[in-house]
PDB file of C-alpha atoms in Angstrom:
ATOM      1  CA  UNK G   1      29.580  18.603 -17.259  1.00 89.00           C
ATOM      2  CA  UNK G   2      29.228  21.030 -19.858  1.00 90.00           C
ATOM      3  CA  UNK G   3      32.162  24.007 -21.047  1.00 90.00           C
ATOM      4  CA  UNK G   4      31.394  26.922 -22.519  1.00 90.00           C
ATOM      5  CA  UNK G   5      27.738  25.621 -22.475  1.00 91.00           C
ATOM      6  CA  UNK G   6      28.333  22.969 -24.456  1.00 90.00           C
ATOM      7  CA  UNK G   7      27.917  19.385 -22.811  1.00 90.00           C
ATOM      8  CA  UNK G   8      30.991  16.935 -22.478  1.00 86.00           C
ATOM      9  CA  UNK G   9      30.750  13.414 -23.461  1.00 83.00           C
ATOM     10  CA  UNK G  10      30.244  11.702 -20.661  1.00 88.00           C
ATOM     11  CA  UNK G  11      33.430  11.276 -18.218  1.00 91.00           C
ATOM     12  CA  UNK G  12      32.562   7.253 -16.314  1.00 91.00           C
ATOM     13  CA  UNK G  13      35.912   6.050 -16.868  1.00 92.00           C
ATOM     14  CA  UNK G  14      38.807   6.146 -14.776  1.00 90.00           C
ATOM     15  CA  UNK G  15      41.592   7.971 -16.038  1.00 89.00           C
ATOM     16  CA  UNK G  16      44.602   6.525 -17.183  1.00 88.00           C
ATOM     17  CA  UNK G  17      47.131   5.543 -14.128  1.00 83.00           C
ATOM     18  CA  UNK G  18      44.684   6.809 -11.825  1.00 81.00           C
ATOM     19  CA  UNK G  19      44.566   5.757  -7.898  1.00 84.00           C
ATOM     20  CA  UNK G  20      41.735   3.598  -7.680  1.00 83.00           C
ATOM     21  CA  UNK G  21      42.044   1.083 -10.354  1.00 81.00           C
ATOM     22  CA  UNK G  22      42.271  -2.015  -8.598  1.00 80.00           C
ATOM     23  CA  UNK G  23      38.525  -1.221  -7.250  1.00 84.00           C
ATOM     24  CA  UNK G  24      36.767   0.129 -10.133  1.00 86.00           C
ATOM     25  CA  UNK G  25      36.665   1.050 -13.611  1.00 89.00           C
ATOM     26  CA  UNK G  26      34.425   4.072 -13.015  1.00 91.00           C
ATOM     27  CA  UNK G  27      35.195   7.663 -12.432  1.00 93.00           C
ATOM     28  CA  UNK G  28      36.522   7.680  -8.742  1.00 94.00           C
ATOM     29  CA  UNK G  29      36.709   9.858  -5.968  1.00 95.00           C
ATOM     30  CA  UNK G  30      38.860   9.492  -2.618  1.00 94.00           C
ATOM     31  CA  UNK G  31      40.833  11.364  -0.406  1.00 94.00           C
ATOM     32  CA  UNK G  32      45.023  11.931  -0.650  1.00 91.00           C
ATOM     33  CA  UNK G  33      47.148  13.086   2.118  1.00 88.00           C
ATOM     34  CA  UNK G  34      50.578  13.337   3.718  1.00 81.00           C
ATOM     35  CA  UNK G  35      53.630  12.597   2.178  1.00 73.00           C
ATOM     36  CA  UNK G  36      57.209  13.954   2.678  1.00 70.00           C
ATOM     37  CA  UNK G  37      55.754  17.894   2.394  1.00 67.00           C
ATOM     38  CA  UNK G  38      53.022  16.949   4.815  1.00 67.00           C
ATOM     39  CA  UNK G  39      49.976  17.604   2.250  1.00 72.00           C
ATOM     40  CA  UNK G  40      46.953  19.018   3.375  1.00 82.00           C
ATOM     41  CA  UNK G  41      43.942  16.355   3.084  1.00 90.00           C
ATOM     42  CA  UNK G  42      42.507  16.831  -0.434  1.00 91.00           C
ATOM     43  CA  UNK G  43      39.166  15.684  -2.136  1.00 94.00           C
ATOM     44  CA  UNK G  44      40.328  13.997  -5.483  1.00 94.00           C
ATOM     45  CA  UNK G  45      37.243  13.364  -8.268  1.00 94.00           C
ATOM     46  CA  UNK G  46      38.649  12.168 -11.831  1.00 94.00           C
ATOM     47  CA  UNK G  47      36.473  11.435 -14.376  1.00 94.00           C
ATOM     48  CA  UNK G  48      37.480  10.616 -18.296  1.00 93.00           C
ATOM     49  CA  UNK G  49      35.962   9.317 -21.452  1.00 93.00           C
ATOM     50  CA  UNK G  50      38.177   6.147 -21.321  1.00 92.00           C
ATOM     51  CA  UNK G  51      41.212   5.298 -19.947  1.00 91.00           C
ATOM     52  CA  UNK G  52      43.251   5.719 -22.612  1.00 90.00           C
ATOM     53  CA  UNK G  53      46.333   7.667 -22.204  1.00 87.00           C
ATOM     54  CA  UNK G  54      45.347  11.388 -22.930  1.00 86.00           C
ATOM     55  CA  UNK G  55      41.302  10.870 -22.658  1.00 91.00           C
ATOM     56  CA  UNK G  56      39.673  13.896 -22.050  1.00 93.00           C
ATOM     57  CA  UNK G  57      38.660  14.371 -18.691  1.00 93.00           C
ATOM     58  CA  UNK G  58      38.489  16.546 -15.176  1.00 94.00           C
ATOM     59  CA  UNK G  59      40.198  16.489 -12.481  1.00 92.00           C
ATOM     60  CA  UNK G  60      38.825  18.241  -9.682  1.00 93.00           C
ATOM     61  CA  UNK G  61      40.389  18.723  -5.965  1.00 92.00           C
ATOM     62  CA  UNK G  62      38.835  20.119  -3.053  1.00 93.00           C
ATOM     63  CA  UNK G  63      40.676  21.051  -0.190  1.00 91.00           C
ATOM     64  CA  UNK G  64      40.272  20.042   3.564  1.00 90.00           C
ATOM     65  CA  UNK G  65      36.988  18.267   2.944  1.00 90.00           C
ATOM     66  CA  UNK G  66      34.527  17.396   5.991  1.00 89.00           C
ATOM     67  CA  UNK G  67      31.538  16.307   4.632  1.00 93.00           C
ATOM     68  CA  UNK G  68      28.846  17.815   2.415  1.00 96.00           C
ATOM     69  CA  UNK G  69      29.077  21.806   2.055  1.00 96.00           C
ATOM     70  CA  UNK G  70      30.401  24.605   0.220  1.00 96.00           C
ATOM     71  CA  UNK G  71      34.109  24.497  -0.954  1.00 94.00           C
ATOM     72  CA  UNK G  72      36.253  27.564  -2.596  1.00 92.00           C
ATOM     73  CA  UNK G  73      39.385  25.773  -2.134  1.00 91.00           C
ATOM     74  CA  UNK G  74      40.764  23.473  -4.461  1.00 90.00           C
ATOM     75  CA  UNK G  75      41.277  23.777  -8.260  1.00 90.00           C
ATOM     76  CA  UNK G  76      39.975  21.832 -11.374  1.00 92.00           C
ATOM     77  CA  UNK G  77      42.161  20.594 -14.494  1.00 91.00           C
ATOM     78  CA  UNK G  78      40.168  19.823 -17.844  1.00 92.00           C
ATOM     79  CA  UNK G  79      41.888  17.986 -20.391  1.00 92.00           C
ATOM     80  CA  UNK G  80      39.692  18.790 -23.511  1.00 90.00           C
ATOM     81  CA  UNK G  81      39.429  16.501 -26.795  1.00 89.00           C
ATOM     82  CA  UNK G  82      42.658  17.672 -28.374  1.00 89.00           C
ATOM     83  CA  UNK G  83      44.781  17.101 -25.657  1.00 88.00           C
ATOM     84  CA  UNK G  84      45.300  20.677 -24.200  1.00 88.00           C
ATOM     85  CA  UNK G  85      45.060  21.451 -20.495  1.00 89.00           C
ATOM     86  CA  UNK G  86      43.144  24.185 -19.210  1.00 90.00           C
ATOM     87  CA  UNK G  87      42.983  25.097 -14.997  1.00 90.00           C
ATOM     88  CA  UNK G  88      40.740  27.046 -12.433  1.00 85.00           C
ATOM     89  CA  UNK G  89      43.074  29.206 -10.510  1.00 70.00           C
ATOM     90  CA  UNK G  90      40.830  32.257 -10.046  1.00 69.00           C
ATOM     91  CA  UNK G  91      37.171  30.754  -9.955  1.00 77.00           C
ATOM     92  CA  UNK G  92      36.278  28.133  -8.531  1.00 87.00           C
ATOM     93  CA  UNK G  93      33.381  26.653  -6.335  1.00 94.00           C
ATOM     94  CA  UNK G  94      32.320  23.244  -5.502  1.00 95.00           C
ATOM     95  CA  UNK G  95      28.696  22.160  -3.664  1.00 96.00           C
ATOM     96  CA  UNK G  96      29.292  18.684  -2.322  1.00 97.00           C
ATOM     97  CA  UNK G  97      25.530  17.290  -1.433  1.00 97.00           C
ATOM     98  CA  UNK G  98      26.426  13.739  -0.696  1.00 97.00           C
ATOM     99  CA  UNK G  99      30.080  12.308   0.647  1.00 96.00           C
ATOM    100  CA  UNK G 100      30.072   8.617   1.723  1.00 97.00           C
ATOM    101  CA  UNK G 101      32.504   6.514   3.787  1.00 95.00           C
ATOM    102  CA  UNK G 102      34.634   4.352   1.296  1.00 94.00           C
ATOM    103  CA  UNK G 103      32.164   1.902  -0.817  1.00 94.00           C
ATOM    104  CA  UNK G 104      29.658   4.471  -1.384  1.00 95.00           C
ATOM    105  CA  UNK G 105      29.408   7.292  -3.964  1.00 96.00           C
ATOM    106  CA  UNK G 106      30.219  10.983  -3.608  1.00 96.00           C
ATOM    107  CA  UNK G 107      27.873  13.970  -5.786  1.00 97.00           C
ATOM    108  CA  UNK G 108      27.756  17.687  -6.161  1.00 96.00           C
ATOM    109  CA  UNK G 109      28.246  20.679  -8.325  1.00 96.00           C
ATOM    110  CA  UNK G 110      31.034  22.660  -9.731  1.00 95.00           C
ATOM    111  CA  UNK G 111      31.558  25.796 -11.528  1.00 94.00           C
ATOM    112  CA  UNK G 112      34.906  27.033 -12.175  1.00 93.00           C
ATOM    113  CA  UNK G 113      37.151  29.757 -15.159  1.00 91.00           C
ATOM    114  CA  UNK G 114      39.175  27.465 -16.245  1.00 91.00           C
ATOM    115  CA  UNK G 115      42.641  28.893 -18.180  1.00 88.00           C
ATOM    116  CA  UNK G 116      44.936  27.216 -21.017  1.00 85.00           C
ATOM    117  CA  UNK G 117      48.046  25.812 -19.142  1.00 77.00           C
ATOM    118  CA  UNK G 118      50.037  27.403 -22.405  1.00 71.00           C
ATOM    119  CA  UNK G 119      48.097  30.654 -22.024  1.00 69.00           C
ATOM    120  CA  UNK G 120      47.126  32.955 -24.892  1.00 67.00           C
ATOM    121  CA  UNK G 121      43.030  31.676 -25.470  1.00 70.00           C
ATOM    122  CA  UNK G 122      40.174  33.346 -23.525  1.00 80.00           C
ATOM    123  CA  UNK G 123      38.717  31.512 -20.756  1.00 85.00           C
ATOM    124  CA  UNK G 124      36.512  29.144 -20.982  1.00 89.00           C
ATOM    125  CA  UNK G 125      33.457  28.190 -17.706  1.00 91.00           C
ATOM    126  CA  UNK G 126      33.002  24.574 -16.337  1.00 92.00           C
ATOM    127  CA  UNK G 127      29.660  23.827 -15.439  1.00 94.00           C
ATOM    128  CA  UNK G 128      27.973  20.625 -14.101  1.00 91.00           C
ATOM    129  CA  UNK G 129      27.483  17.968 -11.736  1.00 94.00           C
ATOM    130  CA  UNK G 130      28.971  14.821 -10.772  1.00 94.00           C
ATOM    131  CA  UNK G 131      28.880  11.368  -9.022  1.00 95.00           C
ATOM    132  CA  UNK G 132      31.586   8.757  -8.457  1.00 94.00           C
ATOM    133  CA  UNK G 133      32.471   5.982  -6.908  1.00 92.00           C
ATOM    134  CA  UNK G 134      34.276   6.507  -3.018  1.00 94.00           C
ATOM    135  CA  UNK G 135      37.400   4.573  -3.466  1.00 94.00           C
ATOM    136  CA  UNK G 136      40.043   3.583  -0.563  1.00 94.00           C
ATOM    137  CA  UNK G 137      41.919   7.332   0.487  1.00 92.00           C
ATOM    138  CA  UNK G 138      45.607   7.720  -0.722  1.00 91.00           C
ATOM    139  CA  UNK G 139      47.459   8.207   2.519  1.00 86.00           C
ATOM    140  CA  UNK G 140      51.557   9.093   1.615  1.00 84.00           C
ATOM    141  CA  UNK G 141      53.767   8.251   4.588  1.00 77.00           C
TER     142      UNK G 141
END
């Protein structure tokens, strides 16, 4: 992944407290839905540099997945290396090429405007590709 044309360390870990971590240590990607609000099935891909508390790292979410394709719905969060958050709220486009069952790995693209959570800075662009491990899906009774 790269921002503002500049390339991010890589992001292979899991992120701190992240759903997944009793199968991997890995960047992860799975699918979360239901709970008490009844949420619509969402895509989750987290990457970070470690798993420290904090790392920097992405957090992408695609909504309604069903299988490789084009996705405009969804968002992205970027934790940078000082700590700040920045979101996608305006652009935001995801090219999945390959989504496998649990066990396997999911890849694609993503481009998105990310803003400052705070506001006040100029937006930055989120460029790149990915590919994580397909851990068990979160379903929320």
């Amino acid at each position: 992944l790269s921002v503002d044309g500049v390339p991010l360390e890589r992001l292979g870990s899991i992120c701190d407290g992240n759903w997944g971590v009793a199968q991997t240590t890995t960047a992860v990607g799975y699918v979360f839905s239901g709970g008490p609000h009844g949420v619509v099935p969402q895509l989750m891909i987290d990457g970070c540099v470690s798993a420290a508390a904090k790392s920097e790292g992405v957090d992408l979410r695609i909504d309604m997945p069903i299988g490789p394709g084009m996705y405009s719905m969804g968002g992205v969060g970027y934790t940078d290396s000082q700590g700040m958050v920045w979101s996608s709220y305006r652009v935001f486009f995801v090219t999945l090429t390959r989504f496998d069952d649990v066990g396997g790995v999911i890849e694609g693209t993503v481009n998105a405007e990310l803003q400052p959570s705070g506001g006040g800075d100029p937006a930055r662009q989120l460029h790149g590709t990915f590919h994580v491990c397909r851990v068990p899906d979160l379903i929320v009774d």
